[in-house]
mmCIF file of C-alpha atoms and ligand atoms in Angstrom:
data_model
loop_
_atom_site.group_PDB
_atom_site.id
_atom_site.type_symbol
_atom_site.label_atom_id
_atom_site.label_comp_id
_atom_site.label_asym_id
_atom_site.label_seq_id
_atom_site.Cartn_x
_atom_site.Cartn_y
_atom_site.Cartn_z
ATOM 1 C CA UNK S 1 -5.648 -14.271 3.493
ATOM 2 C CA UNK S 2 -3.603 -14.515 6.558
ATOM 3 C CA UNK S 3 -2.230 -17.474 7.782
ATOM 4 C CA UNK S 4 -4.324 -19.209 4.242
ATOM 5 C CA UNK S 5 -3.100 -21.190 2.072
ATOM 6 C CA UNK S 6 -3.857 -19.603 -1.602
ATOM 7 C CA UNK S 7 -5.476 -23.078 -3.464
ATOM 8 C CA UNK S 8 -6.166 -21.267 -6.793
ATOM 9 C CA UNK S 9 -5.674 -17.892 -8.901
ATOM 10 C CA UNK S 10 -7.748 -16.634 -11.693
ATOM 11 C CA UNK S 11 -6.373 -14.292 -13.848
ATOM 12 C CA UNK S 12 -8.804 -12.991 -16.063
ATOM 13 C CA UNK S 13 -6.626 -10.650 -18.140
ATOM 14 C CA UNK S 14 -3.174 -10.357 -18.650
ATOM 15 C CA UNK S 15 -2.225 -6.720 -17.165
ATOM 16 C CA UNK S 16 -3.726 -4.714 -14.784
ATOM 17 C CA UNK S 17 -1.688 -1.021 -14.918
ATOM 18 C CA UNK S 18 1.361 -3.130 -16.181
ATOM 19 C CA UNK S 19 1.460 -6.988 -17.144
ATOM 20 C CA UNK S 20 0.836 -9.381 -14.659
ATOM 21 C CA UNK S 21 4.428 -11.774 -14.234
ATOM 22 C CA UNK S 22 4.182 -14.309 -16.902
ATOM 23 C CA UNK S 23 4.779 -16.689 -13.667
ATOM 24 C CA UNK S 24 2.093 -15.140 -11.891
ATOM 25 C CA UNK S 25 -0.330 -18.089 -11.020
ATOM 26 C CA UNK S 26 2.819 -20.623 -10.208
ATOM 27 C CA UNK S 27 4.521 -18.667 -7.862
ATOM 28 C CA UNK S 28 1.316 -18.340 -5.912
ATOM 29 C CA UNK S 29 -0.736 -21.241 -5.929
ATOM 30 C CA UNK S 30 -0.208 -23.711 -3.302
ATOM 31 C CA UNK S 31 1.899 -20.860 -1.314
ATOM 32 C CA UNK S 32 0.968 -20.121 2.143
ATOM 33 C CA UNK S 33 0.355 -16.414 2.762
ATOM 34 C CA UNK S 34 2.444 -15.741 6.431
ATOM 35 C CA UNK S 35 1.613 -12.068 6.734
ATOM 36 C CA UNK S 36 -0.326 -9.137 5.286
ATOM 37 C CA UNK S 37 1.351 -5.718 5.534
ATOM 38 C CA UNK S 38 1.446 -2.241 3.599
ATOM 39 C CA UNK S 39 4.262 -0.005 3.116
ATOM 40 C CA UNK S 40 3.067 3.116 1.711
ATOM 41 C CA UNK S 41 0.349 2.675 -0.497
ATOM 42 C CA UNK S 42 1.574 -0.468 -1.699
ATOM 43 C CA UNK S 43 -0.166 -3.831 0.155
ATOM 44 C CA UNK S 44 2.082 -6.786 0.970
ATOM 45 C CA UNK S 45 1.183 -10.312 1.312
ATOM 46 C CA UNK S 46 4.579 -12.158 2.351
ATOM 47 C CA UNK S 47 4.383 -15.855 0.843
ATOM 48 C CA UNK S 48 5.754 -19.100 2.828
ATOM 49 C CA UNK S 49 8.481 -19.374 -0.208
ATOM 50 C CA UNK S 50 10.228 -15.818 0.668
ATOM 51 C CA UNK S 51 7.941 -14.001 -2.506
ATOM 52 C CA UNK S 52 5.930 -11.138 -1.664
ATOM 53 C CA UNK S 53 2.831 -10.567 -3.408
ATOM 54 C CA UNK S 54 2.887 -6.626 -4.204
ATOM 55 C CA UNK S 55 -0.410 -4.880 -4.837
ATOM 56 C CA UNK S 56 -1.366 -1.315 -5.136
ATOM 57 C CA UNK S 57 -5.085 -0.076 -5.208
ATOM 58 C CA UNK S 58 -4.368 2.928 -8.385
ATOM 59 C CA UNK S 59 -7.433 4.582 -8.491
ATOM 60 C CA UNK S 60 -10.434 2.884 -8.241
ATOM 61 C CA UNK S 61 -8.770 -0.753 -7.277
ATOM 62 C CA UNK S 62 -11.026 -2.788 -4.638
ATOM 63 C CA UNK S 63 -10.842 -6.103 -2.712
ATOM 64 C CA UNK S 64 -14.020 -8.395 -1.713
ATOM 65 C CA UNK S 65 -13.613 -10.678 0.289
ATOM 66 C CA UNK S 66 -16.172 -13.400 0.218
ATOM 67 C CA UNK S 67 -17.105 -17.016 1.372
ATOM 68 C CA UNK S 68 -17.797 -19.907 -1.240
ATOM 69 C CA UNK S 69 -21.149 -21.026 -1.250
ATOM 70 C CA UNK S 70 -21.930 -17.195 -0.076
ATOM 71 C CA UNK S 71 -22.428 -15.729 -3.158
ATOM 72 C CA UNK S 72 -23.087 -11.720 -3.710
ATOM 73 C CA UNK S 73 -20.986 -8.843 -1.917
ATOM 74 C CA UNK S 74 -20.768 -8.613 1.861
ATOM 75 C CA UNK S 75 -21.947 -5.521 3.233
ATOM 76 C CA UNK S 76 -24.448 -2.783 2.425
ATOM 77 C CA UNK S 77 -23.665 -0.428 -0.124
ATOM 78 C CA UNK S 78 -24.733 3.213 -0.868
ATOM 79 C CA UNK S 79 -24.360 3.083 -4.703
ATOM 80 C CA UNK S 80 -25.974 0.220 -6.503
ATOM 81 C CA UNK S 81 -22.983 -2.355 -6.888
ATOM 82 C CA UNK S 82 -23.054 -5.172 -9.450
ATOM 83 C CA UNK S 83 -20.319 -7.812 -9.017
ATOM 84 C CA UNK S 84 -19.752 -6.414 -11.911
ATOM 85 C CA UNK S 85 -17.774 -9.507 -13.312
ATOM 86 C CA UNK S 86 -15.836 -7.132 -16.423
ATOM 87 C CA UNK S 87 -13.670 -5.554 -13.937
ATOM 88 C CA UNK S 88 -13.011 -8.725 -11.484
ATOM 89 C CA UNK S 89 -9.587 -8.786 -12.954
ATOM 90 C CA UNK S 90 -7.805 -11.369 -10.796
ATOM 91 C CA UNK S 91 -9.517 -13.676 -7.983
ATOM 92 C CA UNK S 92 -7.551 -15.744 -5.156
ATOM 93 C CA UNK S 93 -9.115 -18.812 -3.838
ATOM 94 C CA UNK S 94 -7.901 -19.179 -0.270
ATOM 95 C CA UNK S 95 -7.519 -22.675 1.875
ATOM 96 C CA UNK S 96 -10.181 -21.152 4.148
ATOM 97 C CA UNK S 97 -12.737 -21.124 1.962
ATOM 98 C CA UNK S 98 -12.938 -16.834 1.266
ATOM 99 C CA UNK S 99 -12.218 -15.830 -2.156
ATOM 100 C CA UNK S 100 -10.556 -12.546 -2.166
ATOM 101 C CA UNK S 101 -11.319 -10.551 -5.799
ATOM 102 C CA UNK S 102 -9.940 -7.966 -7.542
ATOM 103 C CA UNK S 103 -11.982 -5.962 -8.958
ATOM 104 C CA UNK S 104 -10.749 -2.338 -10.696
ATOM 105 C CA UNK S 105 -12.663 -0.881 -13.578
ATOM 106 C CA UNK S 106 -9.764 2.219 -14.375
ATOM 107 C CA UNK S 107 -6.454 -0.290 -14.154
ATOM 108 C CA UNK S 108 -4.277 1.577 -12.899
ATOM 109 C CA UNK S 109 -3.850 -0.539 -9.719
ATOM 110 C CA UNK S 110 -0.957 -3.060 -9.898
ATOM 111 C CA UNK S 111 -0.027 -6.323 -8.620
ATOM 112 C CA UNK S 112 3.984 -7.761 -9.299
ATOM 113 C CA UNK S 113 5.714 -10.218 -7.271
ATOM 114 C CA UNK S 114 9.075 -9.241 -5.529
ATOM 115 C CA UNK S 115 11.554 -11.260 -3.486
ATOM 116 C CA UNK S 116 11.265 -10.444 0.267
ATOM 117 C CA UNK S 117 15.497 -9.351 0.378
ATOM 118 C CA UNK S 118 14.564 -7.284 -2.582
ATOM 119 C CA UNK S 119 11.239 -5.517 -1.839
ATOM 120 C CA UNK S 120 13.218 -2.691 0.366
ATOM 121 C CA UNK S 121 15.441 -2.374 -2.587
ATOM 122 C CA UNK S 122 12.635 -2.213 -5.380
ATOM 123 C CA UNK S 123 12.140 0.900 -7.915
ATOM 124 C CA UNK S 124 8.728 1.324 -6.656
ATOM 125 C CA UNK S 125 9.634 1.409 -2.488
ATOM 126 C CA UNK S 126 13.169 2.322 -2.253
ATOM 127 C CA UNK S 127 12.641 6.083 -2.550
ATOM 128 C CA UNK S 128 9.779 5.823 -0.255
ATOM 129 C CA UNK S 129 9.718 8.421 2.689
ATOM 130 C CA UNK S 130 9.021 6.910 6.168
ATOM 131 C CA UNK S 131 5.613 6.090 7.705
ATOM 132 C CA UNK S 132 3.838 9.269 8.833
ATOM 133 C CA UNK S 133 2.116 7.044 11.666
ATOM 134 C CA UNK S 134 5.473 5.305 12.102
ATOM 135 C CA UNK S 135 8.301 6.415 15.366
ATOM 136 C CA UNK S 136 10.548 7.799 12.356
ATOM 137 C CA UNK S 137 8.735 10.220 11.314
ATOM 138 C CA UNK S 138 8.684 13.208 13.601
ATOM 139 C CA UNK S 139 8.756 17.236 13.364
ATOM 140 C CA UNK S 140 12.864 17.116 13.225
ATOM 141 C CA UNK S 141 12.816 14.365 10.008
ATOM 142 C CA UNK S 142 9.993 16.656 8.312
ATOM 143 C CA UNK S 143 11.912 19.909 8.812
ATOM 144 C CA UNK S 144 15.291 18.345 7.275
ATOM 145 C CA UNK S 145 13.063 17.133 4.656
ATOM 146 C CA UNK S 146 11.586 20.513 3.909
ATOM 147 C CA UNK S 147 14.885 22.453 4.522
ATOM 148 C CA UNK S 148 15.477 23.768 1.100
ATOM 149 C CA UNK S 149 13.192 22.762 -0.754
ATOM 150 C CA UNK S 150 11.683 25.418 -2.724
ATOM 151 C CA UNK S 151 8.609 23.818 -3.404
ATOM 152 C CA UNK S 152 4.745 24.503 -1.582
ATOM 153 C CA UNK S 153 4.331 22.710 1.650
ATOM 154 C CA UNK S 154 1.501 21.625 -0.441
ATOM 155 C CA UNK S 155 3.645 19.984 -2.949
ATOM 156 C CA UNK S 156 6.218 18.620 -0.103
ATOM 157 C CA UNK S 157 3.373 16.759 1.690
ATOM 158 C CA UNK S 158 2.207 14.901 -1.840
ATOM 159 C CA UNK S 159 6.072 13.831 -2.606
ATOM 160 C CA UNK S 160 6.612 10.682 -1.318
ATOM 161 C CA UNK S 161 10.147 11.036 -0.802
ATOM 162 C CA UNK S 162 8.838 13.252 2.338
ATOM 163 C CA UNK S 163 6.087 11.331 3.571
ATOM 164 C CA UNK S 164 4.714 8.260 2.535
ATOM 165 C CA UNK S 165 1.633 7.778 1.294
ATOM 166 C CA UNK S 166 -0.282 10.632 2.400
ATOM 167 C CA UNK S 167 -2.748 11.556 0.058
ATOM 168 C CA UNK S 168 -4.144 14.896 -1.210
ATOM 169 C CA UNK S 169 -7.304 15.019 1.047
ATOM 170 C CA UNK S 170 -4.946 14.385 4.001
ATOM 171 C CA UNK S 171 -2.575 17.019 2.839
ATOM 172 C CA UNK S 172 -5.249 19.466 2.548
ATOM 173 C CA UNK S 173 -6.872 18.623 6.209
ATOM 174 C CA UNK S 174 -3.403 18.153 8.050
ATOM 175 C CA UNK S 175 -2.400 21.746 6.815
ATOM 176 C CA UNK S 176 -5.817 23.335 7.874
ATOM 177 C CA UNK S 177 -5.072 21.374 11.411
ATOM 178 C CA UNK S 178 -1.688 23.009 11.923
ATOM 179 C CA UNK S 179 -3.448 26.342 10.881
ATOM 180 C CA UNK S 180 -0.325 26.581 7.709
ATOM 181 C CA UNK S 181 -1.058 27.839 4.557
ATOM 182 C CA UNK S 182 -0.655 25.343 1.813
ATOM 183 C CA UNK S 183 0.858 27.798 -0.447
ATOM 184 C CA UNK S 184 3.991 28.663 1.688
ATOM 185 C CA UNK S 185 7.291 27.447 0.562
ATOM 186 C CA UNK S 186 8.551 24.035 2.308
ATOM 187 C CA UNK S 187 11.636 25.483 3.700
ATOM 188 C CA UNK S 188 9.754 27.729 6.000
ATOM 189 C CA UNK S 189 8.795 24.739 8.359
ATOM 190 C CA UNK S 190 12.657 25.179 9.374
ATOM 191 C CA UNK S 191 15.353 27.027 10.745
ATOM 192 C CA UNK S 192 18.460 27.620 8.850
ATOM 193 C CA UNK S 193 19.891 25.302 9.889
ATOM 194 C CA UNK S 194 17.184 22.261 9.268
ATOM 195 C CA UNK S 195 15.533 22.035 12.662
ATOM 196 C CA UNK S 196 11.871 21.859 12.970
ATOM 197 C CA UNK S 197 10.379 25.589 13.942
ATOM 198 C CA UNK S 198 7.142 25.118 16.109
ATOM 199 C CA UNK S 199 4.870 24.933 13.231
ATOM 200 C CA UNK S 200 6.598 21.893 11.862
ATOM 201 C CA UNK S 201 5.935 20.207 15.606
ATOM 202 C CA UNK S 202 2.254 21.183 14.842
ATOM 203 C CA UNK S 203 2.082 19.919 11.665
ATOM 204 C CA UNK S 204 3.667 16.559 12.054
ATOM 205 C CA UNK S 205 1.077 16.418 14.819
ATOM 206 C CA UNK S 206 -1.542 17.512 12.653
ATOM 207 C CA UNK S 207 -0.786 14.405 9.786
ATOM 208 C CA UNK S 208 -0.645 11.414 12.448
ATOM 209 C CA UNK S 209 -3.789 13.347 14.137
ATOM 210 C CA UNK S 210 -6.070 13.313 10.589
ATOM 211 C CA UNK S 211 -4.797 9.812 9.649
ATOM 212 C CA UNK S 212 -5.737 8.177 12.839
ATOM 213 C CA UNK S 213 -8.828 10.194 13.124
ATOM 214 C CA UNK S 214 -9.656 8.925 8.672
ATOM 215 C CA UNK S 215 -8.749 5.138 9.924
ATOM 216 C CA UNK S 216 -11.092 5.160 12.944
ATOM 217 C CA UNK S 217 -13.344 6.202 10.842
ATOM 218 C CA UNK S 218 -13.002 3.547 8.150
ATOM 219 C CA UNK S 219 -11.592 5.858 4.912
ATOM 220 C CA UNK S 220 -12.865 8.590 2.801
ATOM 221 C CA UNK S 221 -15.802 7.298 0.230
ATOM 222 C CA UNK S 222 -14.554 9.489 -3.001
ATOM 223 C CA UNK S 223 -15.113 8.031 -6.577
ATOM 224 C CA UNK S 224 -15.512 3.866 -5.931
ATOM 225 C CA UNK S 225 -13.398 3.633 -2.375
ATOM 226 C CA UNK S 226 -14.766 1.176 -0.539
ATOM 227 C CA UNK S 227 -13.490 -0.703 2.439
ATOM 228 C CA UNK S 228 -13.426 -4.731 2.303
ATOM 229 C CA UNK S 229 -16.692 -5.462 3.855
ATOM 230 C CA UNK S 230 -18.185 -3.360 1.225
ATOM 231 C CA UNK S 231 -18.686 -0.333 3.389
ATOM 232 C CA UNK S 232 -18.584 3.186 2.921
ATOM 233 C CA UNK S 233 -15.828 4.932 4.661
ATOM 234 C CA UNK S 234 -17.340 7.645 6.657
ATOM 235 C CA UNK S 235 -14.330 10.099 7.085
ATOM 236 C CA UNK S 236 -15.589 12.799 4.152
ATOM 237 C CA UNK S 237 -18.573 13.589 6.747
ATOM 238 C CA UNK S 238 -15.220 14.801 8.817
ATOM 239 C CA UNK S 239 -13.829 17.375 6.153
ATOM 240 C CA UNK S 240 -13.063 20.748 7.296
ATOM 241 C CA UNK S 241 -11.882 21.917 4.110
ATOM 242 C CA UNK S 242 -11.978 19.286 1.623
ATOM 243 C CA UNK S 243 -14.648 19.670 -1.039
ATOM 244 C CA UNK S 244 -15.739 22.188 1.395
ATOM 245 C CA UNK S 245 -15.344 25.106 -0.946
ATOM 246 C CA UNK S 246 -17.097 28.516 -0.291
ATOM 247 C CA UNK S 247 -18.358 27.075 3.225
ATOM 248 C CA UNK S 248 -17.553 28.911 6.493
ATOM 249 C CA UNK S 249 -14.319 27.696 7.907
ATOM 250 C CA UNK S 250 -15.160 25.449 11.109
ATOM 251 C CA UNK S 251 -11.480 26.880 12.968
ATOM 252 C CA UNK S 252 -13.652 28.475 16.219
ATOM 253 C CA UNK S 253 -13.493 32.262 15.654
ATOM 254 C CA UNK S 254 -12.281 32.329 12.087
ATOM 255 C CA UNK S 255 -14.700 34.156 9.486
ATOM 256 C CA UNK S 256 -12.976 32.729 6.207
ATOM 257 C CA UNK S 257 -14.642 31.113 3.485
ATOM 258 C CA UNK S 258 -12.979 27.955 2.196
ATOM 259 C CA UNK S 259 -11.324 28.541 -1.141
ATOM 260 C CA UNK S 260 -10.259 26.354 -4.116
ATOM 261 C CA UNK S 261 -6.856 26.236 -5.636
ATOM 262 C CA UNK S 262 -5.198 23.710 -7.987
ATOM 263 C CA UNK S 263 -1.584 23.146 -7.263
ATOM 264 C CA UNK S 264 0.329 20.837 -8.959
ATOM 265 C CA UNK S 265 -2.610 19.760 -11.056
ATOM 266 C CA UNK S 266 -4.421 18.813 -7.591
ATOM 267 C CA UNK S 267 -7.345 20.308 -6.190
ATOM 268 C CA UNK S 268 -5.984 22.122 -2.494
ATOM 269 C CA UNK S 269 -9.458 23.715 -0.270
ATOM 270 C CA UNK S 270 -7.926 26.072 2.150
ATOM 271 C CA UNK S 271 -8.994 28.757 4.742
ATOM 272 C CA UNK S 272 -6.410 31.995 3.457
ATOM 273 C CA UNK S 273 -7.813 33.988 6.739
ATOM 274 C CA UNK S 274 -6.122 31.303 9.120
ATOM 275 C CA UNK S 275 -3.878 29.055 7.451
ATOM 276 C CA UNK S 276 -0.910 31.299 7.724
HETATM 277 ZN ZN1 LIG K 1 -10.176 29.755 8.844
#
């Protein structure tokens, strides 16, 4: 889409997890699409006319990008795959000649359109912890986040007032990384006074560590994640924990079993011998 101009939209039903703008199709057709950027879990296209196209993936939310003329889905797939033309909710024509489609069978994924002065100032990003790949976000910014909060570290890691965007797999395998129990309260990760004890250095190191490792790798394939070429992600062969339980845990020299909690209405997979 970069750099594209976007010729045509079809919208093939009015609301995806919330209505579609009623001006939807006008303020992007003919628009030039200068750069393509996430914050959080939220995708940004930035538009010639100072608009930014705001998308988020919900559940089971997908892009294909394909060629006209091409036809069928680029790349292999594991799962039989119909284009299954029910759930190809909204489809952008680009200048180039790809068609980027939308396809997302659950609807919970959303797409709104937000002035560029106003996006760091919207409901949905304003409350947004920083990047946990990003400079900001570093052992002393966790630990002030954590100071006093009551909650599990668990729990802290999920709110995205914290961290943004880190999900529960990556919660569950930064945690076993930093060896910390995901049961212990958040506050713990800090001194009294709100500076990062060693564990929070290990931790913070542990998140950046898992993400780059789950990027590399091209994503976790749970439920209908698929990457853009129509791959697989390959990061669940990577697990330690996750939807690991009752197998040994991999930490060299530890003889726990990986358990199963929910917390928070979220599955957790833990080692209690050394997470701590
Ligand atoms: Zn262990």
């Amino acid at each position: 889409m970069e750099g594209a101009r976007i010729v045509r939209v079809e919208v093939r039903r009015p609301d995806l997890r919330w209505p579609l703008p009623r001006d939807f199709v006008q303020r992007l057709e003919g628009e030039t699409v200068t750069g393509i950027g996430r914050r959080a879990k939220y995708l940004t296209a930035d538009l010639a006319s100072g608009d930014v196209l705001l998308m988020h993936l919900g559940m089971s939310g997908s892009f294909r990008v394909g060629h006209d003329g091409e036809g069928g889905i680029p790349g292999e797939f594991h799962h039989p795959r119909t284009a299954a033309p029910a759930h190809d909710h909204v489809v952008f024509h680009m200048s180039s000649g790809a068609t980027v489609t939308f396809n997302d069978p659950r609807r919970f994924g959303l797409m709104l359109i937000v002035p560029r002065r106003e996006l760091a100032g919207h409901p949905l990003i304003r409350e947004v912890g920083p990047e946990p790949l990003g400079n900001a976000f570093d052992a002393d910014v966790l630990a002030a986040a954590c100071a006093g909060k009551k909650t599990t570290l668990k729990a802290a890691l999920l709110d995205q007032t914290v961290v943004a965007g880190l999900g529960n797999i990556y919660a569950c395998e930064a945690l076993h990384r930093a060896k910390l129990s995901p049961k212990r309260r958040a506050f713990t990760i800090a001194t009294r006074t709100g500076a990062p004890k060693a564990c929070a250095i290990a931790l913070v190191d542990a998140i950046k560590t898992v993400l780059n490792d789950a990027i590399k790798a091209g994503g976790s394939s749970l439920r209908d994640h698929r990457r853009t070429d129509g791959e697989l992600g390959y990061f669940q062969h990577h697990f330690r924990v996750y939807d690991r339980e009752g197998e040994l845990c991999v930490t060299p020299g530890c003889r726990g079993k990986v358990k199963r909690i929910v917390q928070n209405g979220r599955s957790t997979f833990f080692c209690p011998v050394c997470q701590k």
